[in-house]
């Protein structure tokens, strides 16, 4: 099928899901917990996901779906939609308008389409493989910052408060002592897009999930940026395990900080 068909479908579906999110924004009466007391889920997450997955099942009944809030049975298909119905739930719950719908599409395990939509600002980021990256149809461009000392970086911290969570703060401090600033926005899909549009020069995180990274990864690469494992070489794992995303110019410098001996044991890829 034509990529344009998928692109049009994903953009329209993300915008419809965005309307669902807006209908709950600032009006939530109840919030549930998932893995921990700070891992939240709301009716907005669930309703947005229902809208997206129902639309996919109707339009492409033979495609696989991986979505954050629902386990779908695996179908024998080369296509797989990877969905975060609401990235930035904690922000959403606190009426902070930094959140998005994220829809990615893989063909034979390669991402061919990514859409990230923030309905509050009506900002729709999208990219197709080898087709460029756009914000509301204007091409996206990465920053030209090429030294860490002039950079503004973004990161995030995992929900599970273990030794890696503690080490994440040491790493945060380590970067902060070398650059112009660090930010933690709380919506990984938008972190990728903000690197893609040159607001940030780089982004790293540990223990994300496929739905956090799938669409944003392609949007950043199509904007001219680079993504990989923290080692700077291995392609970015769709598992979201160790994510390094940058304008490309800072990739090695960021990888050098992440791969220091003192962090290596804590953030081993082989650890669960
Ligand atoms: C979260 C956000 C956050 C990241 C977390 C994610 P959610 O997604 O992307 O930036 O640090 O690890 O789980 O739970 O709001 O969809
Ligand atoms: Ca997410
Ligand atoms: Ca989510």
PDB file of C-alpha atoms and ligand atoms in Angstrom:
ATOM      1  CA  UNK A   1       0.000   0.000   0.000  1.00  0.00           C
ATOM      2  CA  UNK A   2       1.060   3.591  -0.697  1.00  0.00           C
ATOM      3  CA  UNK A   3       2.888   5.311   2.176  1.00  0.00           C
ATOM      4  CA  UNK A   4       0.761   8.423   1.524  1.00  0.00           C
ATOM      5  CA  UNK A   5      -2.341   6.427   2.496  1.00  0.00           C
ATOM      6  CA  UNK A   6      -0.731   5.455   5.819  1.00  0.00           C
ATOM      7  CA  UNK A   7       0.536   8.994   6.366  1.00  0.00           C
ATOM      8  CA  UNK A   8      -2.871  10.587   5.823  1.00  0.00           C
ATOM      9  CA  UNK A   9      -4.551   7.958   8.004  1.00  0.00           C
ATOM     10  CA  UNK A  10      -2.045   8.349  10.882  1.00  0.00           C
ATOM     11  CA  UNK A  11      -2.196  12.159  10.895  1.00  0.00           C
ATOM     12  CA  UNK A  12      -6.007  12.219  10.867  1.00  0.00           C
ATOM     13  CA  UNK A  13      -6.192   9.518  13.548  1.00  0.00           C
ATOM     14  CA  UNK A  14      -3.651  11.301  15.792  1.00  0.00           C
ATOM     15  CA  UNK A  15      -5.703  14.505  15.467  1.00  0.00           C
ATOM     16  CA  UNK A  16      -8.935  12.703  16.373  1.00  0.00           C
ATOM     17  CA  UNK A  17      -7.182  11.130  19.378  1.00  0.00           C
ATOM     18  CA  UNK A  18      -5.940  14.621  20.276  1.00  0.00           C
ATOM     19  CA  UNK A  19      -9.575  15.795  20.411  1.00  0.00           C
ATOM     20  CA  UNK A  20     -10.285  13.008  22.896  1.00  0.00           C
ATOM     21  CA  UNK A  21      -7.354  14.161  25.043  1.00  0.00           C
ATOM     22  CA  UNK A  22      -8.512  17.775  24.947  1.00  0.00           C
ATOM     23  CA  UNK A  23     -12.000  16.717  26.044  1.00  0.00           C
ATOM     24  CA  UNK A  24     -10.458  15.375  29.277  1.00  0.00           C
ATOM     25  CA  UNK A  25      -7.710  17.990  29.746  1.00  0.00           C
ATOM     26  CA  UNK A  26      -8.241  19.846  33.036  1.00  0.00           C
ATOM     27  CA  UNK A  27     -11.454  17.868  33.660  1.00  0.00           C
ATOM     28  CA  UNK A  28     -10.187  14.543  35.025  1.00  0.00           C
ATOM     29  CA  UNK A  29     -12.002  13.283  38.070  1.00  0.00           C
ATOM     30  CA  UNK A  30      -9.981  10.116  38.619  1.00  0.00           C
ATOM     31  CA  UNK A  31      -6.412   8.852  38.080  1.00  0.00           C
ATOM     32  CA  UNK A  32      -5.223   5.218  38.414  1.00  0.00           C
ATOM     33  CA  UNK A  33      -1.739   3.831  39.084  1.00  0.00           C
ATOM     34  CA  UNK A  34       0.143   1.207  37.050  1.00  0.00           C
ATOM     35  CA  UNK A  35       3.632  -0.150  37.955  1.00  0.00           C
ATOM     36  CA  UNK A  36       4.156   2.293  40.838  1.00  0.00           C
ATOM     37  CA  UNK A  37       2.361   5.149  42.640  1.00  0.00           C
ATOM     38  CA  UNK A  38       3.822   7.610  40.119  1.00  0.00           C
ATOM     39  CA  UNK A  39       3.093   5.572  36.968  1.00  0.00           C
ATOM     40  CA  UNK A  40      -0.324   6.947  36.059  1.00  0.00           C
ATOM     41  CA  UNK A  41      -3.138   6.080  33.670  1.00  0.00           C
ATOM     42  CA  UNK A  42      -6.356   7.990  33.055  1.00  0.00           C
ATOM     43  CA  UNK A  43      -9.563   7.671  31.044  1.00  0.00           C
ATOM     44  CA  UNK A  44      -7.915   9.953  28.505  1.00  0.00           C
ATOM     45  CA  UNK A  45      -5.124   7.374  27.880  1.00  0.00           C
ATOM     46  CA  UNK A  46      -7.662   4.565  27.547  1.00  0.00           C
ATOM     47  CA  UNK A  47     -10.170   6.428  25.345  1.00  0.00           C
ATOM     48  CA  UNK A  48      -7.465   7.819  23.073  1.00  0.00           C
ATOM     49  CA  UNK A  49      -5.991   4.353  22.617  1.00  0.00           C
ATOM     50  CA  UNK A  50      -9.437   2.896  21.916  1.00  0.00           C
ATOM     51  CA  UNK A  51     -10.056   5.454  19.182  1.00  0.00           C
ATOM     52  CA  UNK A  52      -6.676   4.812  17.526  1.00  0.00           C
ATOM     53  CA  UNK A  53      -6.731   1.030  17.697  1.00  0.00           C
ATOM     54  CA  UNK A  54     -10.367   0.831  16.552  1.00  0.00           C
ATOM     55  CA  UNK A  55      -9.463   2.976  13.531  1.00  0.00           C
ATOM     56  CA  UNK A  56      -6.454   0.760  12.708  1.00  0.00           C
ATOM     57  CA  UNK A  57      -8.465  -2.439  13.042  1.00  0.00           C
ATOM     58  CA  UNK A  58     -11.099  -1.024  10.711  1.00  0.00           C
ATOM     59  CA  UNK A  59      -8.706   0.341   8.077  1.00  0.00           C
ATOM     60  CA  UNK A  60      -5.970  -2.313   8.291  1.00  0.00           C
ATOM     61  CA  UNK A  61      -7.474  -5.407   9.962  1.00  0.00           C
ATOM     62  CA  UNK A  62      -4.480  -7.573   9.086  1.00  0.00           C
ATOM     63  CA  UNK A  63      -1.828  -5.346  10.702  1.00  0.00           C
ATOM     64  CA  UNK A  64      -0.229  -5.892  14.109  1.00  0.00           C
ATOM     65  CA  UNK A  65      -0.697  -3.363  16.902  1.00  0.00           C
ATOM     66  CA  UNK A  66       1.541  -2.690  19.892  1.00  0.00           C
ATOM     67  CA  UNK A  67      -0.146  -0.189  22.179  1.00  0.00           C
ATOM     68  CA  UNK A  68       0.745   0.927  25.682  1.00  0.00           C
ATOM     69  CA  UNK A  69      -2.518   0.192  27.466  1.00  0.00           C
ATOM     70  CA  UNK A  70      -3.725  -2.988  25.672  1.00  0.00           C
ATOM     71  CA  UNK A  71      -2.190  -6.376  24.826  1.00  0.00           C
ATOM     72  CA  UNK A  72      -3.058  -7.306  21.250  1.00  0.00           C
ATOM     73  CA  UNK A  73      -2.570 -10.782  19.820  1.00  0.00           C
ATOM     74  CA  UNK A  74       0.243 -10.996  17.282  1.00  0.00           C
ATOM     75  CA  UNK A  75      -0.977 -11.417  13.705  1.00  0.00           C
ATOM     76  CA  UNK A  76       1.191 -12.776  10.895  1.00  0.00           C
ATOM     77  CA  UNK A  77       1.784  -9.411   9.202  1.00  0.00           C
ATOM     78  CA  UNK A  78       4.814  -7.378   8.072  1.00  0.00           C
ATOM     79  CA  UNK A  79       3.142  -4.209   9.353  1.00  0.00           C
ATOM     80  CA  UNK A  80       3.060  -3.156  12.995  1.00  0.00           C
ATOM     81  CA  UNK A  81       1.543   0.022  14.433  1.00  0.00           C
ATOM     82  CA  UNK A  82       3.229   1.210  17.640  1.00  0.00           C
ATOM     83  CA  UNK A  83       1.016   3.512  19.703  1.00  0.00           C
ATOM     84  CA  UNK A  84       1.340   5.778  22.712  1.00  0.00           C
ATOM     85  CA  UNK A  85      -2.164   7.211  23.101  1.00  0.00           C
ATOM     86  CA  UNK A  86      -0.956   9.840  25.587  1.00  0.00           C
ATOM     87  CA  UNK A  87       2.749  10.446  26.063  1.00  0.00           C
ATOM     88  CA  UNK A  88       3.234  12.691  29.089  1.00  0.00           C
ATOM     89  CA  UNK A  89       0.407  11.435  31.306  1.00  0.00           C
ATOM     90  CA  UNK A  90       1.874  13.014  34.455  1.00  0.00           C
ATOM     91  CA  UNK A  91       1.974  16.409  32.720  1.00  0.00           C
ATOM     92  CA  UNK A  92      -1.593  15.841  31.488  1.00  0.00           C
ATOM     93  CA  UNK A  93      -2.832  15.043  34.997  1.00  0.00           C
ATOM     94  CA  UNK A  94      -1.253  18.269  36.273  1.00  0.00           C
ATOM     95  CA  UNK A  95      -2.684  20.277  33.331  1.00  0.00           C
ATOM     96  CA  UNK A  96       0.800  20.980  31.981  1.00  0.00           C
ATOM     97  CA  UNK A  97       0.292  21.199  28.194  1.00  0.00           C
ATOM     98  CA  UNK A  98       3.370  19.133  27.284  1.00  0.00           C
ATOM     99  CA  UNK A  99       1.938  15.839  26.037  1.00  0.00           C
ATOM    100  CA  UNK A 100       1.216  14.162  22.730  1.00  0.00           C
ATOM    101  CA  UNK A 101      -0.301  11.275  20.804  1.00  0.00           C
ATOM    102  CA  UNK A 102       2.417   9.141  19.195  1.00  0.00           C
ATOM    103  CA  UNK A 103       1.763   6.792  16.256  1.00  0.00           C
ATOM    104  CA  UNK A 104       4.534   4.851  14.517  1.00  0.00           C
ATOM    105  CA  UNK A 105       4.331   2.282  11.733  1.00  0.00           C
ATOM    106  CA  UNK A 106       6.922  -0.408  11.072  1.00  0.00           C
ATOM    107  CA  UNK A 107       7.251  -2.565   7.962  1.00  0.00           C
ATOM    108  CA  UNK A 108       9.428  -5.649   8.451  1.00  0.00           C
ATOM    109  CA  UNK A 109      10.750  -4.134  11.707  1.00  0.00           C
ATOM    110  CA  UNK A 110      11.804  -0.870  10.063  1.00  0.00           C
ATOM    111  CA  UNK A 111       9.967   2.322  10.992  1.00  0.00           C
ATOM    112  CA  UNK A 112       8.446   3.863   7.856  1.00  0.00           C
ATOM    113  CA  UNK A 113       6.121   6.446   9.390  1.00  0.00           C
ATOM    114  CA  UNK A 114       5.967   8.536  12.565  1.00  0.00           C
ATOM    115  CA  UNK A 115       3.372  11.037  13.783  1.00  0.00           C
ATOM    116  CA  UNK A 116       3.557  12.938  17.086  1.00  0.00           C
ATOM    117  CA  UNK A 117       0.688  15.344  17.782  1.00  0.00           C
ATOM    118  CA  UNK A 118       0.321  17.875  20.601  1.00  0.00           C
ATOM    119  CA  UNK A 119      -3.345  18.925  20.480  1.00  0.00           C
ATOM    120  CA  UNK A 120      -2.980  21.900  22.835  1.00  0.00           C
ATOM    121  CA  UNK A 121      -0.792  23.759  20.339  1.00  0.00           C
ATOM    122  CA  UNK A 122      -2.174  21.924  17.284  1.00  0.00           C
ATOM    123  CA  UNK A 123       1.410  20.902  16.502  1.00  0.00           C
ATOM    124  CA  UNK A 124       1.683  17.839  14.290  1.00  0.00           C
ATOM    125  CA  UNK A 125       5.173  16.422  13.719  1.00  0.00           C
ATOM    126  CA  UNK A 126       5.422  13.744  11.074  1.00  0.00           C
ATOM    127  CA  UNK A 127       7.941  11.895   8.952  1.00  0.00           C
ATOM    128  CA  UNK A 128       8.060   9.090   6.413  1.00  0.00           C
ATOM    129  CA  UNK A 129      11.161   7.035   5.661  1.00  0.00           C
ATOM    130  CA  UNK A 130      13.315   8.991   3.170  1.00  0.00           C
ATOM    131  CA  UNK A 131      10.495  11.539   2.866  1.00  0.00           C
ATOM    132  CA  UNK A 132      11.725  14.202   5.330  1.00  0.00           C
ATOM    133  CA  UNK A 133      10.274  15.443   8.615  1.00  0.00           C
ATOM    134  CA  UNK A 134       7.703  18.180   9.062  1.00  0.00           C
ATOM    135  CA  UNK A 135       5.921  20.273  11.662  1.00  0.00           C
ATOM    136  CA  UNK A 136       2.476  21.180  10.323  1.00  0.00           C
ATOM    137  CA  UNK A 137       3.913  20.690   6.827  1.00  0.00           C
ATOM    138  CA  UNK A 138       6.985  22.947   7.294  1.00  0.00           C
ATOM    139  CA  UNK A 139      10.297  21.049   7.059  1.00  0.00           C
ATOM    140  CA  UNK A 140      12.090  20.430  10.357  1.00  0.00           C
ATOM    141  CA  UNK A 141      15.746  21.245  10.868  1.00  0.00           C
ATOM    142  CA  UNK A 142      18.121  20.217  13.624  1.00  0.00           C
ATOM    143  CA  UNK A 143      20.425  22.673  15.424  1.00  0.00           C
ATOM    144  CA  UNK A 144      24.040  23.244  14.385  1.00  0.00           C
ATOM    145  CA  UNK A 145      25.503  23.158  17.927  1.00  0.00           C
ATOM    146  CA  UNK A 146      28.687  21.146  17.804  1.00  0.00           C
ATOM    147  CA  UNK A 147      30.148  21.428  21.292  1.00  0.00           C
ATOM    148  CA  UNK A 148      28.642  20.106  24.493  1.00  0.00           C
ATOM    149  CA  UNK A 149      29.519  23.355  26.291  1.00  0.00           C
ATOM    150  CA  UNK A 150      27.068  25.268  24.061  1.00  0.00           C
ATOM    151  CA  UNK A 151      24.300  22.674  24.176  1.00  0.00           C
ATOM    152  CA  UNK A 152      20.871  22.395  25.804  1.00  0.00           C
ATOM    153  CA  UNK A 153      19.946  18.755  26.438  1.00  0.00           C
ATOM    154  CA  UNK A 154      16.844  16.929  27.590  1.00  0.00           C
ATOM    155  CA  UNK A 155      16.410  13.647  29.445  1.00  0.00           C
ATOM    156  CA  UNK A 156      13.950  11.719  31.574  1.00  0.00           C
ATOM    157  CA  UNK A 157      13.947   9.469  34.624  1.00  0.00           C
ATOM    158  CA  UNK A 158      12.404   6.002  34.968  1.00  0.00           C
ATOM    159  CA  UNK A 159       9.341   5.365  37.154  1.00  0.00           C
ATOM    160  CA  UNK A 160      11.062   2.573  39.111  1.00  0.00           C
ATOM    161  CA  UNK A 161      13.241   4.121  41.829  1.00  0.00           C
ATOM    162  CA  UNK A 162      16.152   1.690  41.846  1.00  0.00           C
ATOM    163  CA  UNK A 163      19.922   2.143  41.601  1.00  0.00           C
ATOM    164  CA  UNK A 164      19.582   3.187  37.946  1.00  0.00           C
ATOM    165  CA  UNK A 165      17.194   5.942  38.938  1.00  0.00           C
ATOM    166  CA  UNK A 166      19.820   7.190  41.404  1.00  0.00           C
ATOM    167  CA  UNK A 167      22.583   6.894  38.810  1.00  0.00           C
ATOM    168  CA  UNK A 168      20.412   8.875  36.355  1.00  0.00           C
ATOM    169  CA  UNK A 169      20.738  11.893  38.653  1.00  0.00           C
ATOM    170  CA  UNK A 170      24.534  11.561  38.781  1.00  0.00           C
ATOM    171  CA  UNK A 171      24.523  11.418  34.995  1.00  0.00           C
ATOM    172  CA  UNK A 172      22.231  14.452  34.862  1.00  0.00           C
ATOM    173  CA  UNK A 173      24.700  16.377  37.054  1.00  0.00           C
ATOM    174  CA  UNK A 174      27.599  15.166  34.942  1.00  0.00           C
ATOM    175  CA  UNK A 175      26.017  16.564  31.755  1.00  0.00           C
ATOM    176  CA  UNK A 176      24.895  19.743  33.531  1.00  0.00           C
ATOM    177  CA  UNK A 177      28.478  20.505  34.529  1.00  0.00           C
ATOM    178  CA  UNK A 178      29.473  20.372  30.848  1.00  0.00           C
ATOM    179  CA  UNK A 179      26.683  22.231  29.018  1.00  0.00           C
ATOM    180  CA  UNK A 180      24.364  25.264  29.060  1.00  0.00           C
ATOM    181  CA  UNK A 181      21.454  23.430  30.616  1.00  0.00           C
ATOM    182  CA  UNK A 182      19.440  20.280  31.124  1.00  0.00           C
ATOM    183  CA  UNK A 183      15.661  19.909  30.926  1.00  0.00           C
ATOM    184  CA  UNK A 184      13.201  17.180  31.930  1.00  0.00           C
ATOM    185  CA  UNK A 185       9.903  17.722  30.101  1.00  0.00           C
ATOM    186  CA  UNK A 186       8.166  14.390  30.764  1.00  0.00           C
ATOM    187  CA  UNK A 187       7.085  13.411  27.235  1.00  0.00           C
ATOM    188  CA  UNK A 188       9.703  11.377  25.391  1.00  0.00           C
ATOM    189  CA  UNK A 189       7.979  11.566  21.989  1.00  0.00           C
ATOM    190  CA  UNK A 190       8.142  15.362  22.168  1.00  0.00           C
ATOM    191  CA  UNK A 191      11.757  15.243  23.400  1.00  0.00           C
ATOM    192  CA  UNK A 192      12.714  13.618  20.079  1.00  0.00           C
ATOM    193  CA  UNK A 193      10.670  16.184  18.117  1.00  0.00           C
ATOM    194  CA  UNK A 194      12.203  19.104  19.986  1.00  0.00           C
ATOM    195  CA  UNK A 195      15.660  17.852  18.996  1.00  0.00           C
ATOM    196  CA  UNK A 196      14.325  17.490  15.432  1.00  0.00           C
ATOM    197  CA  UNK A 197      13.237  21.163  15.422  1.00  0.00           C
ATOM    198  CA  UNK A 198      16.483  22.429  16.974  1.00  0.00           C
ATOM    199  CA  UNK A 199      15.135  23.461  20.392  1.00  0.00           C
ATOM    200  CA  UNK A 200      17.325  20.850  22.048  1.00  0.00           C
ATOM    201  CA  UNK A 201      20.672  19.597  20.782  1.00  0.00           C
ATOM    202  CA  UNK A 202      20.366  16.125  22.263  1.00  0.00           C
ATOM    203  CA  UNK A 203      18.250  13.711  24.285  1.00  0.00           C
ATOM    204  CA  UNK A 204      19.126  10.550  26.205  1.00  0.00           C
ATOM    205  CA  UNK A 205      17.115   8.266  28.428  1.00  0.00           C
ATOM    206  CA  UNK A 206      17.114   4.766  29.911  1.00  0.00           C
ATOM    207  CA  UNK A 207      14.252   2.230  29.999  1.00  0.00           C
ATOM    208  CA  UNK A 208      11.789   3.802  27.611  1.00  0.00           C
ATOM    209  CA  UNK A 209       9.333   1.615  25.686  1.00  0.00           C
ATOM    210  CA  UNK A 210       8.698   1.057  21.944  1.00  0.00           C
ATOM    211  CA  UNK A 211       5.657   3.397  21.985  1.00  0.00           C
ATOM    212  CA  UNK A 212       7.784   6.206  23.513  1.00  0.00           C
ATOM    213  CA  UNK A 213      10.457   6.038  20.828  1.00  0.00           C
ATOM    214  CA  UNK A 214       9.111   4.626  17.548  1.00  0.00           C
ATOM    215  CA  UNK A 215       7.626   7.723  15.899  1.00  0.00           C
ATOM    216  CA  UNK A 216      10.011  10.288  17.425  1.00  0.00           C
ATOM    217  CA  UNK A 217      13.074   8.335  16.339  1.00  0.00           C
ATOM    218  CA  UNK A 218      12.082   8.505  12.657  1.00  0.00           C
ATOM    219  CA  UNK A 219      11.041  12.168  12.896  1.00  0.00           C
ATOM    220  CA  UNK A 220      14.460  13.084  14.296  1.00  0.00           C
ATOM    221  CA  UNK A 221      16.427  11.010  11.771  1.00  0.00           C
ATOM    222  CA  UNK A 222      14.405  12.438   8.884  1.00  0.00           C
ATOM    223  CA  UNK A 223      15.126  15.960  10.201  1.00  0.00           C
ATOM    224  CA  UNK A 224      18.840  15.192   9.832  1.00  0.00           C
ATOM    225  CA  UNK A 225      19.565  14.033  13.374  1.00  0.00           C
ATOM    226  CA  UNK A 226      21.021  10.802  14.646  1.00  0.00           C
ATOM    227  CA  UNK A 227      19.745   8.124  17.024  1.00  0.00           C
ATOM    228  CA  UNK A 228      21.495   5.089  18.486  1.00  0.00           C
ATOM    229  CA  UNK A 229      22.161   3.069  21.592  1.00  0.00           C
ATOM    230  CA  UNK A 230      24.243   4.944  24.199  1.00  0.00           C
ATOM    231  CA  UNK A 231      27.348   3.417  22.629  1.00  0.00           C
ATOM    232  CA  UNK A 232      26.796   5.821  19.719  1.00  0.00           C
ATOM    233  CA  UNK A 233      27.124   3.025  17.143  1.00  0.00           C
ATOM    234  CA  UNK A 234      24.467   0.334  17.596  1.00  0.00           C
ATOM    235  CA  UNK A 235      21.151   1.373  16.014  1.00  0.00           C
ATOM    236  CA  UNK A 236      18.630   2.689  18.494  1.00  0.00           C
ATOM    237  CA  UNK A 237      16.861  -0.285  20.075  1.00  0.00           C
ATOM    238  CA  UNK A 238      13.103  -0.158  19.464  1.00  0.00           C
ATOM    239  CA  UNK A 239      12.810  -1.608  22.987  1.00  0.00           C
ATOM    240  CA  UNK A 240      13.712   1.892  24.208  1.00  0.00           C
ATOM    241  CA  UNK A 241      16.391   0.476  26.518  1.00  0.00           C
ATOM    242  CA  UNK A 242      19.238   3.016  26.104  1.00  0.00           C
ATOM    243  CA  UNK A 243      18.315   5.929  23.864  1.00  0.00           C
ATOM    244  CA  UNK A 244      20.750   8.486  22.512  1.00  0.00           C
ATOM    245  CA  UNK A 245      19.304  11.059  20.117  1.00  0.00           C
ATOM    246  CA  UNK A 246      21.095  14.172  18.906  1.00  0.00           C
ATOM    247  CA  UNK A 247      21.626  16.663  16.116  1.00  0.00           C
ATOM    248  CA  UNK A 248      24.447  14.325  15.016  1.00  0.00           C
ATOM    249  CA  UNK A 249      27.240  16.820  15.734  1.00  0.00           C
ATOM    250  CA  UNK A 250      27.113  16.053  19.463  1.00  0.00           C
ATOM    251  CA  UNK A 251      26.566  12.329  19.184  1.00  0.00           C
ATOM    252  CA  UNK A 252      30.079  11.151  20.019  1.00  0.00           C
ATOM    253  CA  UNK A 253      30.530  13.721  22.787  1.00  0.00           C
ATOM    254  CA  UNK A 254      27.268  12.622  24.426  1.00  0.00           C
ATOM    255  CA  UNK A 255      28.084   8.938  23.990  1.00  0.00           C
ATOM    256  CA  UNK A 256      31.469   9.488  25.662  1.00  0.00           C
ATOM    257  CA  UNK A 257      29.728  10.857  28.765  1.00  0.00           C
ATOM    258  CA  UNK A 258      27.124   8.057  28.849  1.00  0.00           C
ATOM    259  CA  UNK A 259      29.658   5.267  28.367  1.00  0.00           C
ATOM    260  CA  UNK A 260      32.013   6.295  31.171  1.00  0.00           C
ATOM    261  CA  UNK A 261      33.289   3.392  33.251  1.00  0.00           C
ATOM    262  CA  UNK A 262      31.541   4.665  36.400  1.00  0.00           C
ATOM    263  CA  UNK A 263      28.067   4.225  34.828  1.00  0.00           C
ATOM    264  CA  UNK A 264      28.739   1.155  32.716  1.00  0.00           C
ATOM    265  CA  UNK A 265      27.773  -1.562  35.229  1.00  0.00           C
ATOM    266  CA  UNK A 266      24.583   0.195  36.281  1.00  0.00           C
ATOM    267  CA  UNK A 267      23.259   0.745  32.762  1.00  0.00           C
ATOM    268  CA  UNK A 268      24.287  -2.514  31.113  1.00  0.00           C
ATOM    269  CA  UNK A 269      21.993  -3.367  28.159  1.00  0.00           C
ATOM    270  CA  UNK A 270      21.805  -6.972  29.335  1.00  0.00           C
ATOM    271  CA  UNK A 271      20.165  -5.943  32.607  1.00  0.00           C
ATOM    272  CA  UNK A 272      16.383  -6.273  32.767  1.00  0.00           C
TER     273      UNK A 272
HETATM  274  C1  LIG B   1       6.585   8.668  29.871  1.00  0.00           C
HETATM  275  C2  LIG B   1       7.203   9.902  29.269  1.00  0.00           C
HETATM  276  C3  LIG B   1       8.407  10.354  30.070  1.00  0.00           C
HETATM  277  C4  LIG B   1       9.412   9.246  30.248  1.00  0.00           C
HETATM  278  C5  LIG B   1       8.754   8.006  30.846  1.00  0.00           C
HETATM  279  C6  LIG B   1       7.595   7.576  29.960  1.00  0.00           C
HETATM  280  P1  LIG B   1       3.963   8.182  29.607  1.00  0.00           P
HETATM  281  O1  LIG B   1       5.507   8.208  29.075  1.00  0.00           O
HETATM  282  O2  LIG B   1       7.580   9.686  27.934  1.00  0.00           O
HETATM  283  O3  LIG B   1       9.051  11.444  29.441  1.00  0.00           O
HETATM  284  O4  LIG B   1      10.436   9.706  31.095  1.00  0.00           O
HETATM  285  O5  LIG B   1       9.682   6.980  30.980  1.00  0.00           O
HETATM  286  O6  LIG B   1       6.999   6.422  30.489  1.00  0.00           O
HETATM  287  O7  LIG B   1       3.909   7.215  30.749  1.00  0.00           O
HETATM  288  O8  LIG B   1       3.609   9.558  29.997  1.00  0.00           O
HETATM  289  O9  LIG B   1       3.251   7.694  28.390  1.00  0.00           O
HETATM  290 CA1  LIG B   2       5.045   7.342  26.897  1.00  0.00          CA
HETATM  291 CA1  LIG B   3       1.435   6.851  27.556  1.00  0.00          CA
END
